[in-house]
Each structure stands twice: as structure tokens, then as C-alpha cells.
Amino acid sequence: MDIFSQIAPLRAFLEQKKLIGKSVGFVPTMGALHDGHLTLIRESHRENEITVCSIYVNPTQFNNADDLASYPRTIVRDIEMLESVGCNVLFCPSNEEVYPEKSIIMFDFGTLEQIMEGKFRPGHFSGVATVVSKLFNIVQPSRAYFGQKDFQQFKIVECLVRELKFNVQLRCVPIQREKDGLAMSSRNMRLDEEQRKNAIVFYESLQMAKGRLEEGLSMSFVREEIKKHCESKPGVKLEYLELTDTLNFVQRESVTSKAILLIAGYVGGVRLIDNLLLNEN
Ligand code: AMP
């Protein structure tokens, strides 16, 4: 695997590859890799001749300094994992390389970010859009791979690509889960044994909510029930549970057509998210 920390040599390397007709797949990450990330790499590998992964903990998407400081960083292990799945290129730039001056650009995604992650993490998606734009301009991939785990992020990136005419095809890869159903996440590394057991409550809640909606109960009722269920576990706090359509995140009271349940909450000091697509066909 070729490893770059600077933009210019990465660009020169990729330009050479593109000149001889190689397609480039791109997987942006914040590192502390797990099998969810590796699934994106495998998917890229399947569709492209060259796969580029970036590892960069982007400060502008964190609205909480403690969360940024405690975000896990495991670069040595990450490199081994990327090599094990045949990733071709790793880009791991410094903050100075990505933000040589303080960023003053602000993105506003309107209704797409007025609920859920956008509401509870003000400025988060502006930071995501800024770094994704920079990375797309640096790598200029044919295809880019994102996880359904961050579904709202995927929709934001889709909007960014559509509006700014980035010449890239986006792929949304299904959520990879641990055996008990917990969505894989870099943040799971921060859970102690007890918290790890309780963290399953969010996936459990999605399944419970789906069942209750199928029984014909309203989302307002289900939300209250799930809140009580979550908060019956020590250290667990529900931040939101929403039922929305999958196009514009319009909130729903019942499942009429294609919809998604999205959940976020804390186990101790660790913030986790998960979601479940409903009526996929
Ligand atoms: P992150 O490093 O958390 O920023 O994630 C990098 C990419 O991996 C994002 O597109 C995530 O949606 C995706 N991802 C994270 N966790 C999972 C998972 N459990 N399954 C599939 N994709 C994931």
C-alpha cells in the first residue's frame, strides 16, 4: 500500500494512474477502523482498479472538544487492516495540510439538517461537507463509498455532489453489525464491558419500534415507550428516535411508504447512532 500524507504527491500519483485508464474508488474515514470500514474498502476494490482510503479526524465536524480529543486513533493497526484487504493507497494528512488556514466556508443544507444529527450537532454537516469537498477535489475518484450507518451524512453528501456537480458516483453500503446486532463503530472502542452490554439497547429499540409501528401504534407513542425502555438501562440516554421518509427527512407518524427509523443516544459519555430502513421494496 502506498501511503501519502501530502496532497501534491498523492495527486501526482493518482494522475499517473488515471492517465493509464485506472478507475479510482475512494473511502473517506476517520480511522480506528473496523469491519464496517473494511466492507466499504472491499466494495470499492470490487468496482475499481485503485482504492484510496483516507484517514483524517476532521476537527471542523466536531462540535464538542472532548469528543474530538477522545476520538480513538489507532493508525498502526489501521494500516495493517487496510493492507489485509488489499487497499492500494492511504491518505492520512495533517491538520496543516487540510486546513492551512482557518476555514471560513459554511454550508447550509436546509431541511436536510434541521433534525437529528444536524440539530444535535450544530455545524457538524458544514464540517463534513467542507472536508468531503476538499477530499473529492484532491482524489477526484470515479466512485466514493459511504456507510448507511451515517444515513443523514450520506444524504448530505448526495446533495453536495448533486448541487456542486462533483463528477463522482456515490455508493451507500449497508450497516455492518456485531453478532448481537450492535452497529460497528469506532466509538464502540470507548465502551467498557458493562456499557458494551447496554449499547445493544439502540438496535433493540429500532427493532421494537418497527414492531410497534407495524401493530399500528403512532410514532409519538412509540417514541415515549422507547425512551422509557432505553433509560431503564444504567447510563443510557436517548437523544432522538425519528421516523422519516428517506428523501427529505420529513417526519412521519406512521409507516406509509419507504421510510427509515433513526436513533441516537449516549451510553455513559459515548454517543452512538443507528438506523433501520423500513419497506425497502
Ligand atoms: P467514520 O470513520 O466513522 O467517519 O466512517 C467512515 C465511513 O464508514 C462512513 O461512510 C461510515 O458511514 C462508514 N461506516 C461506519 N460504520 C459502519 C458500519 N458499521 N457499517 C458500514 N459502514 C460504516
PDB file of C-alpha atoms and ligand atoms in Angstrom:
ATOM      1  CA  MET A   1       0.000   0.000   0.000  1.00  0.00           C
ATOM      2  CA  ASP A   2       1.288   3.475  -0.894  1.00  0.00           C
ATOM      3  CA  ILE A   3       0.938   5.948   1.971  1.00  0.00           C
ATOM      4  CA  PHE A   4       0.742   9.714   1.461  1.00  0.00           C
ATOM      5  CA  SER A   5       0.441  12.495   3.991  1.00  0.00           C
ATOM      6  CA  GLN A   6       0.710  15.337   1.479  1.00  0.00           C
ATOM      7  CA  ILE A   7      -1.669  16.412  -1.254  1.00  0.00           C
ATOM      8  CA  ALA A   8       0.768  17.145  -4.125  1.00  0.00           C
ATOM      9  CA  PRO A   9       2.480  13.719  -4.297  1.00  0.00           C
ATOM     10  CA  LEU A  10      -0.888  11.942  -3.919  1.00  0.00           C
ATOM     11  CA  ARG A  11      -2.300  13.968  -6.811  1.00  0.00           C
ATOM     12  CA  ALA A  12       0.735  13.240  -8.987  1.00  0.00           C
ATOM     13  CA  PHE A  13       0.483   9.507  -8.197  1.00  0.00           C
ATOM     14  CA  LEU A  14      -3.254   9.355  -8.985  1.00  0.00           C
ATOM     15  CA  GLU A  15      -2.880  11.426 -12.164  1.00  0.00           C
ATOM     16  CA  GLN A  16      -0.413   8.834 -13.469  1.00  0.00           C
ATOM     17  CA  LYS A  17      -2.860   6.025 -12.698  1.00  0.00           C
ATOM     18  CA  LYS A  18      -5.772   7.840 -14.341  1.00  0.00           C
ATOM     19  CA  LEU A  19      -3.636   8.545 -17.451  1.00  0.00           C
ATOM     20  CA  ILE A  20      -3.301   4.804 -17.991  1.00  0.00           C
ATOM     21  CA  GLY A  21      -7.047   4.388 -17.564  1.00  0.00           C
ATOM     22  CA  LYS A  22      -7.299   3.151 -13.989  1.00  0.00           C
ATOM     23  CA  SER A  23     -10.570   3.794 -12.164  1.00  0.00           C
ATOM     24  CA  VAL A  24     -10.309   5.129  -8.614  1.00  0.00           C
ATOM     25  CA  GLY A  25     -12.627   4.238  -5.723  1.00  0.00           C
ATOM     26  CA  PHE A  26     -12.473   6.366  -2.595  1.00  0.00           C
ATOM     27  CA  VAL A  27     -13.357   5.544   1.015  1.00  0.00           C
ATOM     28  CA  PRO A  28     -13.110   8.511   3.400  1.00  0.00           C
ATOM     29  CA  THR A  29     -12.805   7.557   7.088  1.00  0.00           C
ATOM     30  CA  MET A  30     -11.701   8.930  10.443  1.00  0.00           C
ATOM     31  CA  GLY A  31      -9.667   5.792  11.207  1.00  0.00           C
ATOM     32  CA  ALA A  32      -9.962   3.446  14.213  1.00  0.00           C
ATOM     33  CA  LEU A  33     -11.031   1.025  11.530  1.00  0.00           C
ATOM     34  CA  HIS A  34     -13.385  -1.920  11.982  1.00  0.00           C
ATOM     35  CA  ASP A  35     -15.059  -4.407   9.720  1.00  0.00           C
ATOM     36  CA  GLY A  36     -17.692  -1.832   8.685  1.00  0.00           C
ATOM     37  CA  HIS A  37     -14.945   0.291   7.130  1.00  0.00           C
ATOM     38  CA  LEU A  38     -13.351  -2.784   5.554  1.00  0.00           C
ATOM     39  CA  THR A  39     -16.652  -3.629   3.858  1.00  0.00           C
ATOM     40  CA  LEU A  40     -16.507  -0.247   2.120  1.00  0.00           C
ATOM     41  CA  ILE A  41     -12.923  -0.950   1.034  1.00  0.00           C
ATOM     42  CA  ARG A  42     -13.899  -4.408  -0.282  1.00  0.00           C
ATOM     43  CA  GLU A  43     -16.807  -2.879  -2.179  1.00  0.00           C
ATOM     44  CA  SER A  44     -14.500  -0.286  -3.742  1.00  0.00           C
ATOM     45  CA  HIS A  45     -11.958  -2.978  -4.582  1.00  0.00           C
ATOM     46  CA  ARG A  46     -14.667  -4.938  -6.379  1.00  0.00           C
ATOM     47  CA  GLU A  47     -15.647  -1.999  -8.610  1.00  0.00           C
ATOM     48  CA  ASN A  48     -12.374  -0.120  -9.141  1.00  0.00           C
ATOM     49  CA  GLU A  49      -8.784  -0.789 -10.087  1.00  0.00           C
ATOM     50  CA  ILE A  50      -7.348   1.506  -7.419  1.00  0.00           C
ATOM     51  CA  THR A  51      -8.830   2.006  -3.946  1.00  0.00           C
ATOM     52  CA  VAL A  52      -7.871   5.071  -1.939  1.00  0.00           C
ATOM     53  CA  CYS A  53      -8.752   5.253   1.752  1.00  0.00           C
ATOM     54  CA  SER A  54      -8.327   8.456   3.727  1.00  0.00           C
ATOM     55  CA  ILE A  55      -7.877   8.577   7.480  1.00  0.00           C
ATOM     56  CA  TYR A  56      -8.421  12.033   8.860  1.00  0.00           C
ATOM     57  CA  VAL A  57     -10.149  13.056  12.085  1.00  0.00           C
ATOM     58  CA  ASN A  58     -11.727  16.230  10.758  1.00  0.00           C
ATOM     59  CA  PRO A  59     -11.840  18.871  13.510  1.00  0.00           C
ATOM     60  CA  THR A  60     -14.468  21.052  11.787  1.00  0.00           C
ATOM     61  CA  GLN A  61     -17.160  18.373  12.084  1.00  0.00           C
ATOM     62  CA  PHE A  62     -16.806  18.070  15.868  1.00  0.00           C
ATOM     63  CA  ASN A  63     -18.929  20.448  17.887  1.00  0.00           C
ATOM     64  CA  ASN A  64     -17.632  19.000  21.146  1.00  0.00           C
ATOM     65  CA  ALA A  65     -13.940  19.405  22.027  1.00  0.00           C
ATOM     66  CA  ASP A  66     -13.941  16.365  24.374  1.00  0.00           C
ATOM     67  CA  ASP A  67     -15.392  14.147  21.646  1.00  0.00           C
ATOM     68  CA  LEU A  68     -12.621  15.285  19.266  1.00  0.00           C
ATOM     69  CA  ALA A  69      -9.906  14.771  21.889  1.00  0.00           C
ATOM     70  CA  SER A  70     -11.150  11.308  22.882  1.00  0.00           C
ATOM     71  CA  TYR A  71     -11.832  10.083  19.330  1.00  0.00           C
ATOM     72  CA  PRO A  72      -9.836   6.806  19.037  1.00  0.00           C
ATOM     73  CA  ARG A  73      -6.662   6.920  16.943  1.00  0.00           C
ATOM     74  CA  THR A  74      -5.099   3.553  16.007  1.00  0.00           C
ATOM     75  CA  ILE A  75      -3.066   4.248  12.872  1.00  0.00           C
ATOM     76  CA  VAL A  76      -0.622   1.301  13.118  1.00  0.00           C
ATOM     77  CA  ARG A  77      -3.450  -1.210  13.377  1.00  0.00           C
ATOM     78  CA  ASP A  78      -5.432   0.662  10.704  1.00  0.00           C
ATOM     79  CA  ILE A  79      -2.560   0.274   8.225  1.00  0.00           C
ATOM     80  CA  GLU A  80      -2.408  -3.487   8.905  1.00  0.00           C
ATOM     81  CA  MET A  81      -6.164  -3.789   8.405  1.00  0.00           C
ATOM     82  CA  LEU A  82      -6.097  -1.838   5.137  1.00  0.00           C
ATOM     83  CA  GLU A  83      -3.245  -3.998   3.861  1.00  0.00           C
ATOM     84  CA  SER A  84      -5.172  -7.148   4.787  1.00  0.00           C
ATOM     85  CA  VAL A  85      -7.985  -6.206   2.375  1.00  0.00           C
ATOM     86  CA  GLY A  86      -5.699  -5.005  -0.424  1.00  0.00           C
ATOM     87  CA  CYS A  87      -6.277  -1.256  -0.140  1.00  0.00           C
ATOM     88  CA  ASN A  88      -3.891   0.396  -2.624  1.00  0.00           C
ATOM     89  CA  VAL A  89      -3.470   3.898  -1.264  1.00  0.00           C
ATOM     90  CA  LEU A  90      -3.785   5.514   2.156  1.00  0.00           C
ATOM     91  CA  PHE A  91      -4.019   9.278   2.521  1.00  0.00           C
ATOM     92  CA  CYS A  92      -3.502  10.440   6.108  1.00  0.00           C
ATOM     93  CA  PRO A  93      -2.888  14.182   6.080  1.00  0.00           C
ATOM     94  CA  SER A  94      -2.132  16.525   8.983  1.00  0.00           C
ATOM     95  CA  ASN A  95      -4.450  19.365  10.024  1.00  0.00           C
ATOM     96  CA  GLU A  96      -1.974  21.838   8.472  1.00  0.00           C
ATOM     97  CA  GLU A  97      -2.229  20.029   5.134  1.00  0.00           C
ATOM     98  CA  VAL A  98      -6.054  20.020   5.076  1.00  0.00           C
ATOM     99  CA  TYR A  99      -6.659  23.401   6.740  1.00  0.00           C
ATOM    100  CA  PRO A 100      -3.562  25.569   6.096  1.00  0.00           C
ATOM    101  CA  GLU A 101      -5.763  28.484   7.107  1.00  0.00           C
ATOM    102  CA  LYS A 102      -8.890  28.582   9.262  1.00  0.00           C
ATOM    103  CA  SER A 103     -11.869  27.544   7.168  1.00  0.00           C
ATOM    104  CA  ILE A 104     -14.475  30.285   6.721  1.00  0.00           C
ATOM    105  CA  ILE A 105     -16.786  28.418   4.332  1.00  0.00           C
ATOM    106  CA  MET A 106     -20.170  27.448   5.760  1.00  0.00           C
ATOM    107  CA  PHE A 107     -22.624  25.012   4.182  1.00  0.00           C
ATOM    108  CA  ASP A 108     -26.334  25.044   4.944  1.00  0.00           C
ATOM    109  CA  PHE A 109     -28.354  22.016   3.889  1.00  0.00           C
ATOM    110  CA  GLY A 110     -31.706  23.457   4.957  1.00  0.00           C
ATOM    111  CA  THR A 111     -34.335  20.916   5.968  1.00  0.00           C
ATOM    112  CA  LEU A 112     -31.898  18.023   5.440  1.00  0.00           C
ATOM    113  CA  GLU A 113     -30.037  19.091   8.551  1.00  0.00           C
ATOM    114  CA  GLN A 114     -32.725  20.628  10.717  1.00  0.00           C
ATOM    115  CA  ILE A 115     -33.360  17.400  12.606  1.00  0.00           C
ATOM    116  CA  MET A 116     -31.309  14.568  14.107  1.00  0.00           C
ATOM    117  CA  GLU A 117     -27.517  14.905  13.699  1.00  0.00           C
ATOM    118  CA  GLY A 118     -27.795  18.418  12.260  1.00  0.00           C
ATOM    119  CA  LYS A 119     -29.958  19.572  15.158  1.00  0.00           C
ATOM    120  CA  PHE A 120     -27.992  17.927  17.956  1.00  0.00           C
ATOM    121  CA  ARG A 121     -24.548  18.644  16.469  1.00  0.00           C
ATOM    122  CA  PRO A 122     -24.753  22.230  15.147  1.00  0.00           C
ATOM    123  CA  GLY A 123     -22.198  22.856  12.400  1.00  0.00           C
ATOM    124  CA  HIS A 124     -21.441  19.147  12.030  1.00  0.00           C
ATOM    125  CA  PHE A 125     -22.613  18.803   8.427  1.00  0.00           C
ATOM    126  CA  SER A 126     -20.959  22.025   7.352  1.00  0.00           C
ATOM    127  CA  GLY A 127     -17.682  20.488   8.571  1.00  0.00           C
ATOM    128  CA  VAL A 128     -18.463  17.189   6.838  1.00  0.00           C
ATOM    129  CA  ALA A 129     -19.291  18.938   3.545  1.00  0.00           C
ATOM    130  CA  THR A 130     -16.118  21.049   3.761  1.00  0.00           C
ATOM    131  CA  VAL A 131     -13.800  18.087   4.276  1.00  0.00           C
ATOM    132  CA  VAL A 132     -15.606  15.847   1.762  1.00  0.00           C
ATOM    133  CA  SER A 133     -15.353  18.625  -0.874  1.00  0.00           C
ATOM    134  CA  LYS A 134     -11.630  19.005  -0.194  1.00  0.00           C
ATOM    135  CA  LEU A 135     -11.071  15.242  -0.340  1.00  0.00           C
ATOM    136  CA  PHE A 136     -13.115  14.839  -3.543  1.00  0.00           C
ATOM    137  CA  ASN A 137     -11.083  17.616  -5.167  1.00  0.00           C
ATOM    138  CA  ILE A 138      -7.817  16.018  -4.080  1.00  0.00           C
ATOM    139  CA  VAL A 139      -8.629  12.402  -5.020  1.00  0.00           C
ATOM    140  CA  GLN A 140     -11.101  13.017  -7.881  1.00  0.00           C
ATOM    141  CA  PRO A 141     -12.462   9.485  -7.594  1.00  0.00           C
ATOM    142  CA  SER A 142     -14.767   7.730 -10.056  1.00  0.00           C
ATOM    143  CA  ARG A 143     -16.780   6.326  -7.143  1.00  0.00           C
ATOM    144  CA  ALA A 144     -16.967   7.072  -3.418  1.00  0.00           C
ATOM    145  CA  TYR A 145     -18.228   4.739  -0.706  1.00  0.00           C
ATOM    146  CA  PHE A 146     -20.163   5.749   2.397  1.00  0.00           C
ATOM    147  CA  GLY A 147     -21.970   3.720   5.062  1.00  0.00           C
ATOM    148  CA  GLN A 148     -25.718   3.596   5.645  1.00  0.00           C
ATOM    149  CA  LYS A 149     -24.740   3.764   9.335  1.00  0.00           C
ATOM    150  CA  ASP A 150     -24.433   7.560   8.824  1.00  0.00           C
ATOM    151  CA  PHE A 151     -27.534   7.801   6.653  1.00  0.00           C
ATOM    152  CA  GLN A 152     -28.111  11.523   7.147  1.00  0.00           C
ATOM    153  CA  GLN A 153     -24.470  12.125   6.216  1.00  0.00           C
ATOM    154  CA  PHE A 154     -24.974  10.102   3.041  1.00  0.00           C
ATOM    155  CA  LYS A 155     -27.982  12.215   2.046  1.00  0.00           C
ATOM    156  CA  ILE A 156     -25.995  15.406   2.735  1.00  0.00           C
ATOM    157  CA  VAL A 157     -23.100  14.186   0.565  1.00  0.00           C
ATOM    158  CA  GLU A 158     -25.583  13.217  -2.152  1.00  0.00           C
ATOM    159  CA  CYS A 159     -26.966  16.773  -2.070  1.00  0.00           C
ATOM    160  CA  LEU A 160     -23.436  18.229  -2.138  1.00  0.00           C
ATOM    161  CA  VAL A 161     -22.464  16.147  -5.170  1.00  0.00           C
ATOM    162  CA  ARG A 162     -25.697  16.926  -6.999  1.00  0.00           C
ATOM    163  CA  GLU A 163     -25.603  20.673  -6.377  1.00  0.00           C
ATOM    164  CA  LEU A 164     -21.876  21.252  -6.888  1.00  0.00           C
ATOM    165  CA  LYS A 165     -21.639  18.804  -9.816  1.00  0.00           C
ATOM    166  CA  PHE A 166     -18.852  16.669  -8.414  1.00  0.00           C
ATOM    167  CA  ASN A 167     -18.076  14.050 -11.042  1.00  0.00           C
ATOM    168  CA  VAL A 168     -18.344  11.053  -8.729  1.00  0.00           C
ATOM    169  CA  GLN A 169     -20.769   8.188  -8.277  1.00  0.00           C
ATOM    170  CA  LEU A 170     -21.847   7.600  -4.701  1.00  0.00           C
ATOM    171  CA  ARG A 171     -22.448   4.207  -3.131  1.00  0.00           C
ATOM    172  CA  CYS A 172     -24.288   3.610   0.153  1.00  0.00           C
ATOM    173  CA  VAL A 173     -23.133   0.373   1.822  1.00  0.00           C
ATOM    174  CA  PRO A 174     -25.378  -1.457   4.363  1.00  0.00           C
ATOM    175  CA  ILE A 175     -24.596  -1.326   8.093  1.00  0.00           C
ATOM    176  CA  GLN A 176     -22.188  -3.967   9.390  1.00  0.00           C
ATOM    177  CA  ARG A 177     -23.136  -5.226  12.843  1.00  0.00           C
ATOM    178  CA  GLU A 178     -21.564  -7.176  15.681  1.00  0.00           C
ATOM    179  CA  LYS A 179     -23.059 -10.639  16.376  1.00  0.00           C
ATOM    180  CA  ASP A 180     -25.577  -9.208  18.871  1.00  0.00           C
ATOM    181  CA  GLY A 181     -26.707  -6.514  16.403  1.00  0.00           C
ATOM    182  CA  LEU A 182     -24.719  -3.521  17.694  1.00  0.00           C
ATOM    183  CA  ALA A 183     -23.749  -1.351  14.717  1.00  0.00           C
ATOM    184  CA  MET A 184     -19.965  -1.380  14.318  1.00  0.00           C
ATOM    185  CA  SER A 185     -18.482   1.991  15.213  1.00  0.00           C
ATOM    186  CA  SER A 186     -15.063   3.371  16.095  1.00  0.00           C
ATOM    187  CA  ARG A 187     -16.675   4.792  19.214  1.00  0.00           C
ATOM    188  CA  ASN A 188     -17.525   1.269  20.469  1.00  0.00           C
ATOM    189  CA  MET A 189     -13.840   1.000  21.475  1.00  0.00           C
ATOM    190  CA  ARG A 190     -14.544   3.527  24.218  1.00  0.00           C
ATOM    191  CA  LEU A 191     -17.227   1.370  25.891  1.00  0.00           C
ATOM    192  CA  ASP A 192     -16.333  -0.630  28.990  1.00  0.00           C
ATOM    193  CA  GLU A 193     -17.731  -4.159  29.443  1.00  0.00           C
ATOM    194  CA  GLU A 194     -20.945  -3.043  31.138  1.00  0.00           C
ATOM    195  CA  GLN A 195     -21.529  -0.205  28.662  1.00  0.00           C
ATOM    196  CA  ARG A 196     -20.872  -2.552  25.733  1.00  0.00           C
ATOM    197  CA  LYS A 197     -23.687  -4.819  27.009  1.00  0.00           C
ATOM    198  CA  ASN A 198     -26.068  -1.873  27.386  1.00  0.00           C
ATOM    199  CA  ALA A 199     -25.172  -0.379  23.982  1.00  0.00           C
ATOM    200  CA  ILE A 200     -27.292  -3.029  22.278  1.00  0.00           C
ATOM    201  CA  VAL A 201     -30.340  -1.107  23.542  1.00  0.00           C
ATOM    202  CA  PHE A 202     -30.313   1.151  20.464  1.00  0.00           C
ATOM    203  CA  TYR A 203     -30.552  -1.671  17.922  1.00  0.00           C
ATOM    204  CA  GLU A 204     -33.078  -3.378  20.177  1.00  0.00           C
ATOM    205  CA  SER A 205     -35.080  -0.123  20.244  1.00  0.00           C
ATOM    206  CA  LEU A 206     -35.127   0.095  16.449  1.00  0.00           C
ATOM    207  CA  GLN A 207     -36.500  -3.448  16.242  1.00  0.00           C
ATOM    208  CA  MET A 208     -39.044  -2.768  18.988  1.00  0.00           C
ATOM    209  CA  ALA A 209     -40.167   0.486  17.333  1.00  0.00           C
ATOM    210  CA  LYS A 210     -40.560  -1.277  13.979  1.00  0.00           C
ATOM    211  CA  GLY A 211     -42.766  -3.924  15.633  1.00  0.00           C
ATOM    212  CA  ARG A 212     -44.903  -1.372  17.473  1.00  0.00           C
ATOM    213  CA  LEU A 213     -45.401   0.694  14.279  1.00  0.00           C
ATOM    214  CA  GLU A 214     -46.443  -2.467  12.453  1.00  0.00           C
ATOM    215  CA  GLU A 215     -49.034  -3.014  15.199  1.00  0.00           C
ATOM    216  CA  GLY A 216     -50.471   0.372  14.208  1.00  0.00           C
ATOM    217  CA  LEU A 217     -49.229   2.495  17.127  1.00  0.00           C
ATOM    218  CA  SER A 218     -48.299   6.117  16.416  1.00  0.00           C
ATOM    219  CA  MET A 219     -44.695   7.289  16.365  1.00  0.00           C
ATOM    220  CA  SER A 220     -45.347   9.748  19.243  1.00  0.00           C
ATOM    221  CA  PHE A 221     -46.500   6.855  21.425  1.00  0.00           C
ATOM    222  CA  VAL A 222     -43.669   4.567  20.309  1.00  0.00           C
ATOM    223  CA  ARG A 223     -41.065   7.275  20.984  1.00  0.00           C
ATOM    224  CA  GLU A 224     -42.183   7.656  24.606  1.00  0.00           C
ATOM    225  CA  GLU A 225     -42.197   3.891  25.114  1.00  0.00           C
ATOM    226  CA  ILE A 226     -38.712   3.514  23.642  1.00  0.00           C
ATOM    227  CA  LYS A 227     -37.383   6.414  25.700  1.00  0.00           C
ATOM    228  CA  LYS A 228     -38.513   4.636  28.866  1.00  0.00           C
ATOM    229  CA  HIS A 229     -37.032   1.367  27.633  1.00  0.00           C
ATOM    230  CA  CYS A 230     -33.644   2.977  26.857  1.00  0.00           C
ATOM    231  CA  GLU A 231     -33.453   4.925  30.055  1.00  0.00           C
ATOM    232  CA  SER A 232     -34.246   1.854  32.168  1.00  0.00           C
ATOM    233  CA  LYS A 233     -30.635   0.806  31.401  1.00  0.00           C
ATOM    234  CA  PRO A 234     -27.915   2.327  33.588  1.00  0.00           C
ATOM    235  CA  GLY A 235     -26.026   5.177  31.894  1.00  0.00           C
ATOM    236  CA  VAL A 236     -28.200   5.169  28.765  1.00  0.00           C
ATOM    237  CA  LYS A 237     -29.793   8.364  27.483  1.00  0.00           C
ATOM    238  CA  LEU A 238     -31.906   8.602  24.335  1.00  0.00           C
ATOM    239  CA  GLU A 239     -31.198  11.730  22.287  1.00  0.00           C
ATOM    240  CA  TYR A 240     -33.658  11.134  19.458  1.00  0.00           C
ATOM    241  CA  LEU A 241     -35.730   8.469  17.759  1.00  0.00           C
ATOM    242  CA  GLU A 242     -37.255   9.594  14.458  1.00  0.00           C
ATOM    243  CA  LEU A 243     -39.341   8.034  11.731  1.00  0.00           C
ATOM    244  CA  THR A 244     -38.852   9.881   8.427  1.00  0.00           C
ATOM    245  CA  ASP A 245     -39.060   9.419   4.682  1.00  0.00           C
ATOM    246  CA  THR A 246     -35.750   8.562   3.010  1.00  0.00           C
ATOM    247  CA  LEU A 247     -35.682  11.511   0.605  1.00  0.00           C
ATOM    248  CA  ASN A 248     -36.006  14.682   2.669  1.00  0.00           C
ATOM    249  CA  PHE A 249     -36.254  13.502   6.292  1.00  0.00           C
ATOM    250  CA  VAL A 250     -39.881  14.551   6.613  1.00  0.00           C
ATOM    251  CA  GLN A 251     -41.071  13.244   9.993  1.00  0.00           C
ATOM    252  CA  ARG A 252     -43.824  10.641   9.918  1.00  0.00           C
ATOM    253  CA  GLU A 253     -46.311   9.357  12.481  1.00  0.00           C
ATOM    254  CA  SER A 254     -46.727   6.002  10.739  1.00  0.00           C
ATOM    255  CA  VAL A 255     -45.039   3.935   8.037  1.00  0.00           C
ATOM    256  CA  THR A 256     -46.795   4.651   4.749  1.00  0.00           C
ATOM    257  CA  SER A 257     -44.114   4.020   2.107  1.00  0.00           C
ATOM    258  CA  LYS A 258     -40.317   3.779   2.112  1.00  0.00           C
ATOM    259  CA  ALA A 259     -39.201   5.107   5.490  1.00  0.00           C
ATOM    260  CA  ILE A 260     -36.345   4.961   7.976  1.00  0.00           C
ATOM    261  CA  LEU A 261     -36.085   4.817  11.750  1.00  0.00           C
ATOM    262  CA  LEU A 262     -33.067   6.680  13.104  1.00  0.00           C
ATOM    263  CA  ILE A 263     -31.796   6.685  16.669  1.00  0.00           C
ATOM    264  CA  ALA A 264     -29.046   8.403  18.658  1.00  0.00           C
ATOM    265  CA  GLY A 265     -28.116   8.375  22.286  1.00  0.00           C
ATOM    266  CA  TYR A 266     -25.451   8.080  24.908  1.00  0.00           C
ATOM    267  CA  VAL A 267     -24.075   5.123  26.814  1.00  0.00           C
ATOM    268  CA  GLY A 268     -22.057   6.807  29.550  1.00  0.00           C
ATOM    269  CA  GLY A 269     -20.104   9.505  27.709  1.00  0.00           C
ATOM    270  CA  VAL A 270     -20.129   7.705  24.364  1.00  0.00           C
ATOM    271  CA  ARG A 271     -22.554   8.904  21.697  1.00  0.00           C
ATOM    272  CA  LEU A 272     -23.875   6.199  19.353  1.00  0.00           C
ATOM    273  CA  ILE A 273     -26.173   6.255  16.295  1.00  0.00           C
ATOM    274  CA  ASP A 274     -28.007   3.579  14.346  1.00  0.00           C
ATOM    275  CA  ASN A 275     -30.870   3.249  11.846  1.00  0.00           C
ATOM    276  CA  LEU A 276     -33.187   0.778  10.174  1.00  0.00           C
ATOM    277  CA  LEU A 277     -34.702   1.044   6.681  1.00  0.00           C
ATOM    278  CA  LEU A 278     -38.390   0.057   6.515  1.00  0.00           C
ATOM    279  CA  ASN A 279     -40.435  -1.048   3.486  1.00  0.00           C
ATOM    280  CA  GLU A 280     -37.365  -1.256   1.319  1.00  0.00           C
ATOM    281  CA  ASN A 281     -39.133  -2.788  -1.663  1.00  0.00           C
TER     282      ASN A 281
HETATM  283  P1  AMP B   1     -16.095   7.118  10.137  1.00  0.00           P
HETATM  284  O1  AMP B   1     -14.678   6.666  10.198  1.00  0.00           O
HETATM  285  O2  AMP B   1     -16.888   6.787  11.345  1.00  0.00           O
HETATM  286  O3  AMP B   1     -16.223   8.559   9.695  1.00  0.00           O
HETATM  287  O4  AMP B   1     -16.760   6.264   8.989  1.00  0.00           O
HETATM  288  C1  AMP B   1     -16.231   6.229   7.684  1.00  0.00           C
HETATM  289  C2  AMP B   1     -17.242   5.597   6.766  1.00  0.00           C
HETATM  290  O5  AMP B   1     -17.524   4.263   7.222  1.00  0.00           O
HETATM  291  C3  AMP B   1     -18.588   6.346   6.771  1.00  0.00           C
HETATM  292  O6  AMP B   1     -19.083   6.389   5.441  1.00  0.00           O
HETATM  293  C4  AMP B   1     -19.438   5.489   7.660  1.00  0.00           C
HETATM  294  O7  AMP B   1     -20.822   5.586   7.375  1.00  0.00           O
HETATM  295  C5  AMP B   1     -18.918   4.100   7.350  1.00  0.00           C
HETATM  296  N1  AMP B   1     -19.238   3.186   8.443  1.00  0.00           N
HETATM  297  C6  AMP B   1     -19.035   3.387   9.769  1.00  0.00           C
HETATM  298  N2  AMP B   1     -19.521   2.354  10.492  1.00  0.00           N
HETATM  299  C7  AMP B   1     -20.056   1.491   9.599  1.00  0.00           C
HETATM  300  C8  AMP B   1     -20.735   0.238   9.718  1.00  0.00           C
HETATM  301  N3  AMP B   1     -20.971  -0.330  10.907  1.00  0.00           N
HETATM  302  N4  AMP B   1     -21.158  -0.369   8.587  1.00  0.00           N
HETATM  303  C9  AMP B   1     -20.939   0.206   7.372  1.00  0.00           C
HETATM  304  N5  AMP B   1     -20.313   1.382   7.192  1.00  0.00           N
HETATM  305  C10 AMP B   1     -19.878   2.019   8.283  1.00  0.00           C
END
